[in-house]
XYZ file of C-alpha atoms in Angstrom:
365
model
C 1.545 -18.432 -13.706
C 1.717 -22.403 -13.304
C -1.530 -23.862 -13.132
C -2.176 -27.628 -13.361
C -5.020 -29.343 -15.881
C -6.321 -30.608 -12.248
C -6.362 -26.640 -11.547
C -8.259 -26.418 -14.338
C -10.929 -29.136 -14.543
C -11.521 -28.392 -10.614
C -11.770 -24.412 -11.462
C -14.231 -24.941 -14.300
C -16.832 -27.478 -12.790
C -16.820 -25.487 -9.617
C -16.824 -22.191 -11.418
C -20.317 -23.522 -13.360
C -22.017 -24.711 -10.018
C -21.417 -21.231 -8.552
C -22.672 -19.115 -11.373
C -26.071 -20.679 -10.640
C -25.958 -21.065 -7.230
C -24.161 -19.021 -5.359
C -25.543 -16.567 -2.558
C -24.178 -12.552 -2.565
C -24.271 -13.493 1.291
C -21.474 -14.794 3.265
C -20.688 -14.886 6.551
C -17.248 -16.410 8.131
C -15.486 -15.580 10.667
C -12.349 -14.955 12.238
C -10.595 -14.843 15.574
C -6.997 -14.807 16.589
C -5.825 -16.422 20.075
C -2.350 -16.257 22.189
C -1.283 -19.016 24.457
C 0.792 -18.692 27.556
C 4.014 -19.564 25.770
C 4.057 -17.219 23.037
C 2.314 -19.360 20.377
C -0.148 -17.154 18.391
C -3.705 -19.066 16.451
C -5.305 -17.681 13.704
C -8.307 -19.753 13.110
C -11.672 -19.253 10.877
C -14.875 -20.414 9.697
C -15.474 -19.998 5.595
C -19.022 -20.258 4.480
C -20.501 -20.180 0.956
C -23.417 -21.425 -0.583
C -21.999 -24.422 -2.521
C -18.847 -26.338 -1.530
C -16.021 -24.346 -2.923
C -14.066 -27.531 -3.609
C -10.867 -26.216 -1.343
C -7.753 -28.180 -0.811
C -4.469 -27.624 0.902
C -1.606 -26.335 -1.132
C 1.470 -25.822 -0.631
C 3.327 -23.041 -2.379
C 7.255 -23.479 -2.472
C 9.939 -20.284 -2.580
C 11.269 -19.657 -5.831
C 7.737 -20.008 -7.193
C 7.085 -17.578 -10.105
C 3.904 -15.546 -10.498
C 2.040 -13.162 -12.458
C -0.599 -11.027 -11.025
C -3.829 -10.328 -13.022
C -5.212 -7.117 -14.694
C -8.642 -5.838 -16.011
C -7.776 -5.195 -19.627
C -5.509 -8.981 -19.665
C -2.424 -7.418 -19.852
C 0.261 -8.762 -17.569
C 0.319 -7.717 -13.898
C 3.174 -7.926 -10.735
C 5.433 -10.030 -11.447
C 7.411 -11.864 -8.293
C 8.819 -14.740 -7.473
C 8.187 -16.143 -3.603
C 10.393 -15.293 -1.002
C 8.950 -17.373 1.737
C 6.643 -20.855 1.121
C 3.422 -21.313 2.058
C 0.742 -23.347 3.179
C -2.930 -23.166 3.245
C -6.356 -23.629 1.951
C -7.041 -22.339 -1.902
C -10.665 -22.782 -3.356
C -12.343 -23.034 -6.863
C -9.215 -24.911 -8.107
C -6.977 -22.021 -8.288
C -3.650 -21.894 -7.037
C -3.967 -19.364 -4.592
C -4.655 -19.613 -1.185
C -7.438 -17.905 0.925
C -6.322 -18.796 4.257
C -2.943 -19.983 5.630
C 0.224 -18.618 6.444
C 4.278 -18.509 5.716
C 7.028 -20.163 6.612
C 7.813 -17.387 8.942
C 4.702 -17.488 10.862
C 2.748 -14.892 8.684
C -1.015 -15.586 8.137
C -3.332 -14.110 6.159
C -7.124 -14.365 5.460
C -9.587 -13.717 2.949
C -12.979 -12.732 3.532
C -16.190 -11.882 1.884
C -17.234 -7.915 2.432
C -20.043 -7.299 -0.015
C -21.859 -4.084 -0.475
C -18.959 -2.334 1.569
C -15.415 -2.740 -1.261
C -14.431 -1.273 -3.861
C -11.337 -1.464 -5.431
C -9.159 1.153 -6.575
C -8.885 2.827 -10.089
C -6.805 1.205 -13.231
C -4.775 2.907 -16.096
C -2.717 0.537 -18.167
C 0.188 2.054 -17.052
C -0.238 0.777 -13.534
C 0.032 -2.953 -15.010
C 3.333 -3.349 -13.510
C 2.442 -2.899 -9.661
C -1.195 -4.464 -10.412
C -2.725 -7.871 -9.041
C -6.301 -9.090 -8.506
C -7.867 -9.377 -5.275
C -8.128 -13.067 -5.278
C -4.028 -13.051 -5.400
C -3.070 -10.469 -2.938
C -3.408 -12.901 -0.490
C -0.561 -15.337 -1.501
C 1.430 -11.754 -2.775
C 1.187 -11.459 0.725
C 2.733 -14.690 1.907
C 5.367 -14.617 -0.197
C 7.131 -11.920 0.323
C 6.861 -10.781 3.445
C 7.381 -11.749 7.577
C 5.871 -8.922 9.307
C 2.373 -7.143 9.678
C 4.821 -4.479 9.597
C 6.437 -5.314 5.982
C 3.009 -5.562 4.915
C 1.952 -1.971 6.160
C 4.923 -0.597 4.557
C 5.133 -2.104 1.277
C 1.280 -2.756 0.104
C 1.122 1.169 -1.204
C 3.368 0.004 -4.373
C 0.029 -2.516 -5.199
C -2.588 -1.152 -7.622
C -5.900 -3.675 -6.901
C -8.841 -3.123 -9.486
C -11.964 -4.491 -9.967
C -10.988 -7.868 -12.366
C -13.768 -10.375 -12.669
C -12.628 -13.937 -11.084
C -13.559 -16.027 -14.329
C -13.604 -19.200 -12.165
C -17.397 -17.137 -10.633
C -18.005 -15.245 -13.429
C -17.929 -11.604 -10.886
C -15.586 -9.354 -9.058
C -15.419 -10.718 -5.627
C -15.779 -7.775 -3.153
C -13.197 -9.104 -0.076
C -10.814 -7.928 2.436
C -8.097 -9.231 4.774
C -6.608 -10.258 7.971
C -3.398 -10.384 8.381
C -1.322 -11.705 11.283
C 2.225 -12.200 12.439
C 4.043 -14.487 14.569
C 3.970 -12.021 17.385
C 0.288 -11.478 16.881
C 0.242 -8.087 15.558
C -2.639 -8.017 13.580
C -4.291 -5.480 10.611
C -7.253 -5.481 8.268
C -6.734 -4.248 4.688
C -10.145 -2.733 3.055
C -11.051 -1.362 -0.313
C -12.941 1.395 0.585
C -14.665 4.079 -2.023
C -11.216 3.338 -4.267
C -8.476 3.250 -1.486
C -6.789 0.593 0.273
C -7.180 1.372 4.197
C -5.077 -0.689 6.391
C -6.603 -0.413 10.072
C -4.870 -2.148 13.137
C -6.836 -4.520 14.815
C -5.797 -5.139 18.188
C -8.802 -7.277 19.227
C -7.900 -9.876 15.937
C -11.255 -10.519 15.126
C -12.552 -9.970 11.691
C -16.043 -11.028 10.364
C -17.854 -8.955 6.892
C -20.032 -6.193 5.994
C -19.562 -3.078 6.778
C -16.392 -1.681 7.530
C -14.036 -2.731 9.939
C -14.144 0.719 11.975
C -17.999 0.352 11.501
C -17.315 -2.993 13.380
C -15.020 -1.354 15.740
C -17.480 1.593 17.092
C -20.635 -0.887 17.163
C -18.733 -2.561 20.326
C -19.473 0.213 22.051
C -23.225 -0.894 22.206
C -22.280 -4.159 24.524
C -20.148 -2.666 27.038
C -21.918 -4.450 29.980
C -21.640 -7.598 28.454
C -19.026 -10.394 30.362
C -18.411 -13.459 31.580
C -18.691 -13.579 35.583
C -22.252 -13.501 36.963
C -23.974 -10.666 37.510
C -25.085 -10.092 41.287
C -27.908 -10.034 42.392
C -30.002 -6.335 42.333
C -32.746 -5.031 44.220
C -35.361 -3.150 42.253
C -37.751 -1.859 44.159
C -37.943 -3.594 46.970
C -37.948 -6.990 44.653
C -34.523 -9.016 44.934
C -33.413 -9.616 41.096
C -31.780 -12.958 40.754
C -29.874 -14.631 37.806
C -31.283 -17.623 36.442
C -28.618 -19.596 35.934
C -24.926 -19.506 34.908
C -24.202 -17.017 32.079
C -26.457 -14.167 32.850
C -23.262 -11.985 32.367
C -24.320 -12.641 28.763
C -27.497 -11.564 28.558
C -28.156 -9.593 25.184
C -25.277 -11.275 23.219
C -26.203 -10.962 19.761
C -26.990 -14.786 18.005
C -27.777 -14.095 14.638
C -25.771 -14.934 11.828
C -25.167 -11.216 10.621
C -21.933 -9.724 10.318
C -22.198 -7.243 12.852
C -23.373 -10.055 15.367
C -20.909 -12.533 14.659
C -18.320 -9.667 15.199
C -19.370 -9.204 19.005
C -19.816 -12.450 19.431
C -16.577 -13.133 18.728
C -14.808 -10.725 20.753
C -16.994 -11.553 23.683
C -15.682 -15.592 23.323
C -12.610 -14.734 22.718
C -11.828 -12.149 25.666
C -13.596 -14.359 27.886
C -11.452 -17.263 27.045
C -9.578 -19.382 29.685
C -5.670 -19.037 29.245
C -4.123 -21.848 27.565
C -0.739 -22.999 28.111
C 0.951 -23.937 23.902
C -0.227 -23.631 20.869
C -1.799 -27.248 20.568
C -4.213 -26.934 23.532
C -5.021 -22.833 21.876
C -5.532 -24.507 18.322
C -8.003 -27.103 20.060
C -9.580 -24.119 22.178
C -10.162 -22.327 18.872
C -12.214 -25.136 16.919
C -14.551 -24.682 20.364
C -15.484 -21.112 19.926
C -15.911 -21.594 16.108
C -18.259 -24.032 17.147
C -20.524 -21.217 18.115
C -20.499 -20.042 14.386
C -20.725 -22.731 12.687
C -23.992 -22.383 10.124
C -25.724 -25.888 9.338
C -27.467 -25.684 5.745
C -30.720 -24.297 5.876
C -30.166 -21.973 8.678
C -28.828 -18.962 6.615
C -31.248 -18.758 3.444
C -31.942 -16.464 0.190
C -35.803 -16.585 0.211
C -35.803 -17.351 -3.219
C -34.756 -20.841 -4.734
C -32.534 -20.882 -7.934
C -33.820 -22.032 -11.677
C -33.643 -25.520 -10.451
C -35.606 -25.087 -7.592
C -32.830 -25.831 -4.967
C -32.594 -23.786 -1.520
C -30.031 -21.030 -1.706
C -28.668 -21.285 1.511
C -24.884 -20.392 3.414
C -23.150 -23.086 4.946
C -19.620 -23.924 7.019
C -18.308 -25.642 4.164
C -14.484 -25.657 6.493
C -13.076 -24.299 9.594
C -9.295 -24.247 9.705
C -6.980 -22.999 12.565
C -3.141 -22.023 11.879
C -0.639 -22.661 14.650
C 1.905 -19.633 13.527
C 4.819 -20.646 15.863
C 4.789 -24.502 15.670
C 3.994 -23.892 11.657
C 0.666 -26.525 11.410
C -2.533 -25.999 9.656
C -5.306 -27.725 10.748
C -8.768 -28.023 9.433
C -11.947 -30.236 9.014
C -14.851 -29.971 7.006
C -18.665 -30.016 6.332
C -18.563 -33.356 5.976
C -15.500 -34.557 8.309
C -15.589 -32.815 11.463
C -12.484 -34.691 12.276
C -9.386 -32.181 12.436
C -6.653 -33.040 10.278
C -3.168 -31.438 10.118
C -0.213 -30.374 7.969
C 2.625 -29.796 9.103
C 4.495 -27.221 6.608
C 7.950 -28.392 8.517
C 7.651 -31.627 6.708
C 7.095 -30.058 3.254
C 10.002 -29.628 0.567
C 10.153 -25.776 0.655
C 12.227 -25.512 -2.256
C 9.922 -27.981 -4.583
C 9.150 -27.065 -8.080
C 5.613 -27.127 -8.208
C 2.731 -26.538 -5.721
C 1.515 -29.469 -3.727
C -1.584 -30.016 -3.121
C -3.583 -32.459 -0.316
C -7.392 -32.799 -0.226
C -9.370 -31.667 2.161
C -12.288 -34.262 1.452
C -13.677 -37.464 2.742
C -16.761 -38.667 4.600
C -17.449 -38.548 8.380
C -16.064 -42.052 10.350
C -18.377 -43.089 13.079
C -16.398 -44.899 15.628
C -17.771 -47.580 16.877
C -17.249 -48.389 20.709
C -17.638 -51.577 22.484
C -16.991 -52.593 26.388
């Protein structure tokens, strides 16, 4: 595995900062939208309690890699079919969000309390890879949610500590294809359990079929206004628009953010391409983004600083036209990258930050 002294640095400041601050809580969230014309939009939030430091990277084919094992011996060995683009974090050169050349995307998310990973013997070393890298695995060598259903069985993932945190990180994963087929993978009591998820929505805790069942508390929930309803001789009459709401979850829990985000989502007006879907997505993300303060430990760490969950980036990945587009905490400006314009056959993995300061525009008559 190639990783750069920048890698490096990055991957051991940031590592530091989290072993004292981070929170066991996370909460993104992720949605996946289909325009008119066929384009499919994978788009999330990812929130953590200290800037993760994420940039985007962009893995070429022919790139060699070596997955990861508990007891350090060598893991999977592959070399990438298919480039890559997306967002990596902590300095490594992996990426937690993005997608493949052929219009594959894939996401990580948090699930704590709920994985665990599957049992090791050393003789599995040659089919094994740690979390944090099935992800890319993913990416690069495969075009299909269903390549990935039929090959993922040959993977052995253990518990291996991430030494960039200092922990195993308990995740799972979205994964979606050009055609907007879309499955979760979960580590659940030692198995991997692919589900399909026809809805494309994907938040944390507990499990996804959890997730799935708990929709069936909100089935009166919609869009259109309610009419009006005569109760005992008293006329019952809305408000306002967007009574056909009423008892939508707001809370920043997993469950919560799950029906919320099926509720935007199927409610959605039709767009026509991928660039007006991709601009449609940022909107209902804006209903989950989490300023800092408003998700909380109710402790402080041994510095005395507020432990708290925050949108640190949103990104959305346009699977047919081949963008990624983000912005940030501190930029909500989207910017783009278009993996058409990358040298797919480069050497080494390229990387372009994702930071910078807000610009206030200035307008005058």
């Amino acid at each position: 595995m190639r990783i750069s002294g920048k890698f490096g640095r990055i991957g051991m400041v940031i590592g530091f900062v989290l072993l004292i601050a981070v929170s066991p809580v996370n909460a993104c969230t992720g949605i996946t939208l289909k325009a008119e014309d066929g384009s499919v939009v994978h788009a999330r939030t990812l929130e953590f309690a200290v800037d993760l430091g994420s940039n985007v990277i962009v893995v070429p084919r022919g790139y060699t890699r070596q997955g990861t094992t508990p007891d350090g011996k060598n893991g999977i060995k592959w070399v990438s079919k298919y480039a890559s683009i997306g967002a990596n974090g902590s300095g490594v050169p992996w990426i937690f969000d993005g997608f493949n050349e052929k219009g594959l995307s894939m996401g990580l998310f948090y699930h704590p309390t709920t994985a665990k990973y599957m049992p090791y013997k050393k003789s599995d070393a040659k089919n094994t890879l740690a979390v944090w890298e099935l992800g890319s695995y993913i990416l690069e060598n495969f075009a299909s949610t269903r390549e990935v259903k039929e090959n993922l069985h040959k993977l052995v993932v253990p518990s291996v500590v991430f030494q960039q945190w200092g922990f195993v990180p308990p995740v799972h994963f979205i994964v979606i294809d050009a055609n907007g087929e879309s499955i979760i993978i979960e580590f659940l009591d030692g198995k991997m359990r692919i589900f399909d998820n026809p809805l494309g929505v994907i938040t944390n805790s507990p499990s996804f079929d959890w997730h799935m069942t708990n929709l069936r508390n909100y089935p009166n929930l919609g869009a259109t206004q309610p009419k009006t309803r005569k109760v005992g001789g008293v006329e019952l009459k809305p408000f306002g628009m967007g009574a056909g709401m009423v008892g939508l979850p707001g809370d920043f829990t997993p469950p919560s953010r799950f029906v919320r985000a099926v509720a935007f989502c199927v409610s959605r007006v039709p767009t026509s391409d991928g660039k007006e879907t991709v601009l449609q997505a940022f909107h209902i993300l804006n209903n989950f983004d989490i300023p800092k303060g408003s998700a909380r430990e109710a402790h402080k760490d041994e510095h005395g600083n507020i432990v708290a969950d925050f949108t640190t980036w949103t990104s959305a990945s346009d699977l047919k036209a081949r963008k990624f587009y983000f912005r940030t905490y501190d930029n909500s400006r989207i910017r783009m990258v278009d993996l058409n314009k990358m040298d797919l056959n480069a050497k080494e993995i390229v990387t372009i930050p994702m930071g910078g300061k807000e610009i206030i525009q200035e307008l005058r008559p």
